[in-house]
Amino acid sequence: MSQIEIAQVIEQIKEEIQIDTSGQGKASIRAAARLADVQDSSLRRAFLSAALEPSALAQSIMQSGFDSAALELWSEQGIPDMGLAAIIEYYAYDAGRYCKKQARLVCKAFNRIGIRAWMQDIKGWSKSEQHNQPVQPPAPALPPVEQRLHTFVQAMKTLAEWH
């Protein structure tokens, strides 16, 4: 996978990522499918199967802490950032013959920067003073958005060369 292809995927799904006021991200099914290199219809089927006979993907997501009712809502309301992480991880490592190289590369790269931070960055979200939350120890400074995107693309390129 080339740097250009990665940048194209990111640009194509950017509008399908949303960040709420608390900083939690949501992605459309199409965005999740693009990142995992699968058909969005396969994700929809998995979400709808959760209540009756959960597919292997639905079971994997539910083992990550989501319930079947939540999965059914994802088709309409979007996939929360931690659900997106579970989907990518499933297709990277746990989907058997359906494992995808792109999902593995995306998973490895996101493990380095975090999916939530990435979503916030591509949407330009930052924590404002009006959203005060309990004081926590300061987080280490992160590089500018452009540097993180560059780091992500470089990580994807490096990982692609390994395989």
Coordinates of C-alpha atoms in Angstrom, one line a residue:
M1 CA 0.0 0.0 0.0
S2 CA 1.5 3.3 -1.0
Q3 CA 1.5 6.6 0.7
I4 CA -0.8 8.0 -1.9
E5 CA -3.3 5.2 -1.5
I6 CA -3.3 5.7 2.3
A7 CA -3.8 9.5 1.9
Q8 CA -6.6 8.9 -0.5
V9 CA -8.5 6.6 1.9
I10 CA -8.1 9.1 4.7
E11 CA -9.3 12.0 2.5
Q12 CA -12.3 9.9 1.3
I13 CA -13.5 9.1 4.8
K14 CA -12.7 12.4 6.5
E15 CA -16.2 13.7 6.0
E16 CA -17.6 10.5 7.5
I17 CA -15.9 11.0 10.9
Q18 CA -17.6 13.0 13.6
I19 CA -16.4 14.1 17.0
D20 CA -18.8 15.0 19.8
T21 CA -18.2 17.7 22.5
S22 CA -16.5 15.2 24.8
G23 CA -14.0 14.2 22.1
Q24 CA -15.4 10.8 21.3
G25 CA -15.3 9.9 17.6
K26 CA -17.9 8.2 15.4
A27 CA -17.3 6.8 12.0
S28 CA -19.8 5.8 9.3
I29 CA -20.0 2.2 8.3
R30 CA -18.5 3.1 5.0
A31 CA -15.5 4.7 6.7
A32 CA -15.0 1.6 8.9
A33 CA -15.2 -0.6 5.8
R34 CA -12.7 1.4 3.9
L35 CA -10.2 1.3 6.8
A36 CA -10.6 -2.5 7.2
D37 CA -10.7 -3.2 3.4
V38 CA -14.1 -4.9 3.6
Q39 CA -17.6 -4.4 2.1
D40 CA -19.8 -2.1 4.2
S41 CA -22.6 -4.6 3.7
S42 CA -20.7 -7.3 5.6
L43 CA -20.5 -4.9 8.6
R44 CA -24.2 -4.1 8.4
R45 CA -25.0 -7.9 8.4
A46 CA -22.7 -8.4 11.4
F47 CA -24.4 -5.6 13.3
L48 CA -27.9 -6.9 12.5
S49 CA -27.0 -10.4 13.5
A50 CA -25.9 -9.4 17.0
A51 CA -29.2 -9.9 18.7
L52 CA -30.2 -13.3 17.1
E53 CA -27.2 -15.3 16.0
P54 CA -24.1 -13.1 16.3
S55 CA -21.5 -13.5 13.6
A56 CA -17.9 -14.0 14.6
L57 CA -17.3 -10.2 14.1
A58 CA -20.3 -9.3 16.3
Q59 CA -19.1 -11.7 19.0
S60 CA -15.7 -10.2 18.9
I61 CA -17.1 -6.7 19.2
M62 CA -19.3 -7.8 22.1
Q63 CA -16.3 -9.3 23.8
S64 CA -14.8 -5.8 23.7
G65 CA -17.6 -4.5 25.9
F66 CA -20.4 -3.6 23.5
D67 CA -23.9 -5.2 23.7
S68 CA -26.0 -6.4 20.8
A69 CA -28.5 -3.5 21.1
A70 CA -25.6 -1.0 20.6
L71 CA -24.4 -2.8 17.5
E72 CA -27.8 -2.7 16.0
L73 CA -27.8 1.1 16.3
W74 CA -24.4 1.5 14.6
S75 CA -25.9 1.2 11.1
E76 CA -27.8 4.4 11.7
Q77 CA -25.9 6.3 14.4
G78 CA -22.3 5.5 13.4
I79 CA -19.6 3.4 15.0
P80 CA -18.0 4.7 18.1
D81 CA -14.2 5.1 18.0
M82 CA -13.6 2.1 20.3
G83 CA -16.0 0.0 18.2
L84 CA -14.0 1.0 15.1
A85 CA -10.8 -0.2 16.9
A86 CA -12.5 -3.5 17.6
I87 CA -13.6 -3.9 13.9
I88 CA -10.1 -3.1 12.6
E89 CA -8.5 -5.4 15.1
Y90 CA -10.9 -8.3 14.1
Y91 CA -10.1 -8.0 10.4
A92 CA -6.4 -7.5 11.1
Y93 CA -5.9 -10.6 13.3
D94 CA -9.1 -12.6 14.1
A95 CA -11.1 -13.0 10.9
G96 CA -9.3 -16.2 9.7
R97 CA -9.3 -16.4 5.9
Y98 CA -11.0 -13.0 5.8
C99 CA -8.1 -11.2 7.5
K100 CA -7.0 -8.2 5.6
K101 CA -3.5 -6.9 5.2
Q102 CA -4.7 -3.3 5.1
A103 CA -6.6 -3.8 8.4
R104 CA -3.4 -5.1 9.9
L105 CA -1.4 -2.2 8.7
V106 CA -4.1 0.3 9.9
C107 CA -4.3 -1.5 13.3
K108 CA -0.6 -1.3 13.8
A109 CA -0.4 2.3 12.9
F110 CA -3.3 3.3 15.1
N111 CA -1.9 1.4 18.0
R112 CA 0.8 4.1 17.9
I113 CA -1.4 7.2 17.8
G114 CA -4.8 6.0 19.0
I115 CA -8.0 6.0 17.0
R116 CA -9.7 8.7 19.1
A117 CA -6.8 11.1 18.8
W118 CA -6.6 10.5 15.0
M119 CA -10.3 11.2 14.6
Q120 CA -10.0 14.4 16.7
D121 CA -7.1 15.5 14.6
I122 CA -8.6 15.0 11.2
K123 CA -11.6 16.9 12.3
G124 CA -9.7 19.7 14.0
W125 CA -11.3 19.0 17.3
S126 CA -9.7 20.3 20.5
K127 CA -10.8 20.4 24.0
S128 CA -12.2 23.8 24.9
E129 CA -12.5 25.4 28.3
Q130 CA -16.3 25.2 28.2
H131 CA -16.1 21.4 28.3
N132 CA -14.3 21.3 31.7
Q133 CA -13.8 17.9 33.1
P134 CA -12.1 16.7 36.3
V135 CA -8.5 17.7 36.4
Q136 CA -6.2 15.0 35.2
P137 CA -2.4 14.9 35.0
P138 CA -1.2 16.6 31.9
A139 CA -0.7 14.4 28.9
P140 CA 2.6 14.5 27.1
A141 CA 2.7 17.0 24.2
L142 CA 1.8 15.6 20.9
P143 CA 3.2 16.7 17.5
P144 CA 1.1 18.9 15.3
V145 CA -1.6 17.2 13.2
E146 CA 0.4 17.3 10.0
Q147 CA 3.3 15.5 11.8
R148 CA 1.0 12.9 13.2
L149 CA -0.6 12.3 9.8
H150 CA 2.9 12.1 8.3
T151 CA 3.9 9.6 11.0
F152 CA 0.8 7.6 10.4
V153 CA 1.5 7.4 6.6
Q154 CA 5.2 6.6 7.2
A155 CA 4.2 3.8 9.7
M156 CA 1.8 2.4 7.1
K157 CA 4.4 2.5 4.4
T158 CA 7.0 0.9 6.7
L159 CA 4.6 -1.8 7.8
A160 CA 3.6 -2.5 4.1
E161 CA 7.3 -3.0 3.2
W162 CA 7.7 -5.6 6.1
H163 CA 5.0 -7.8 4.6

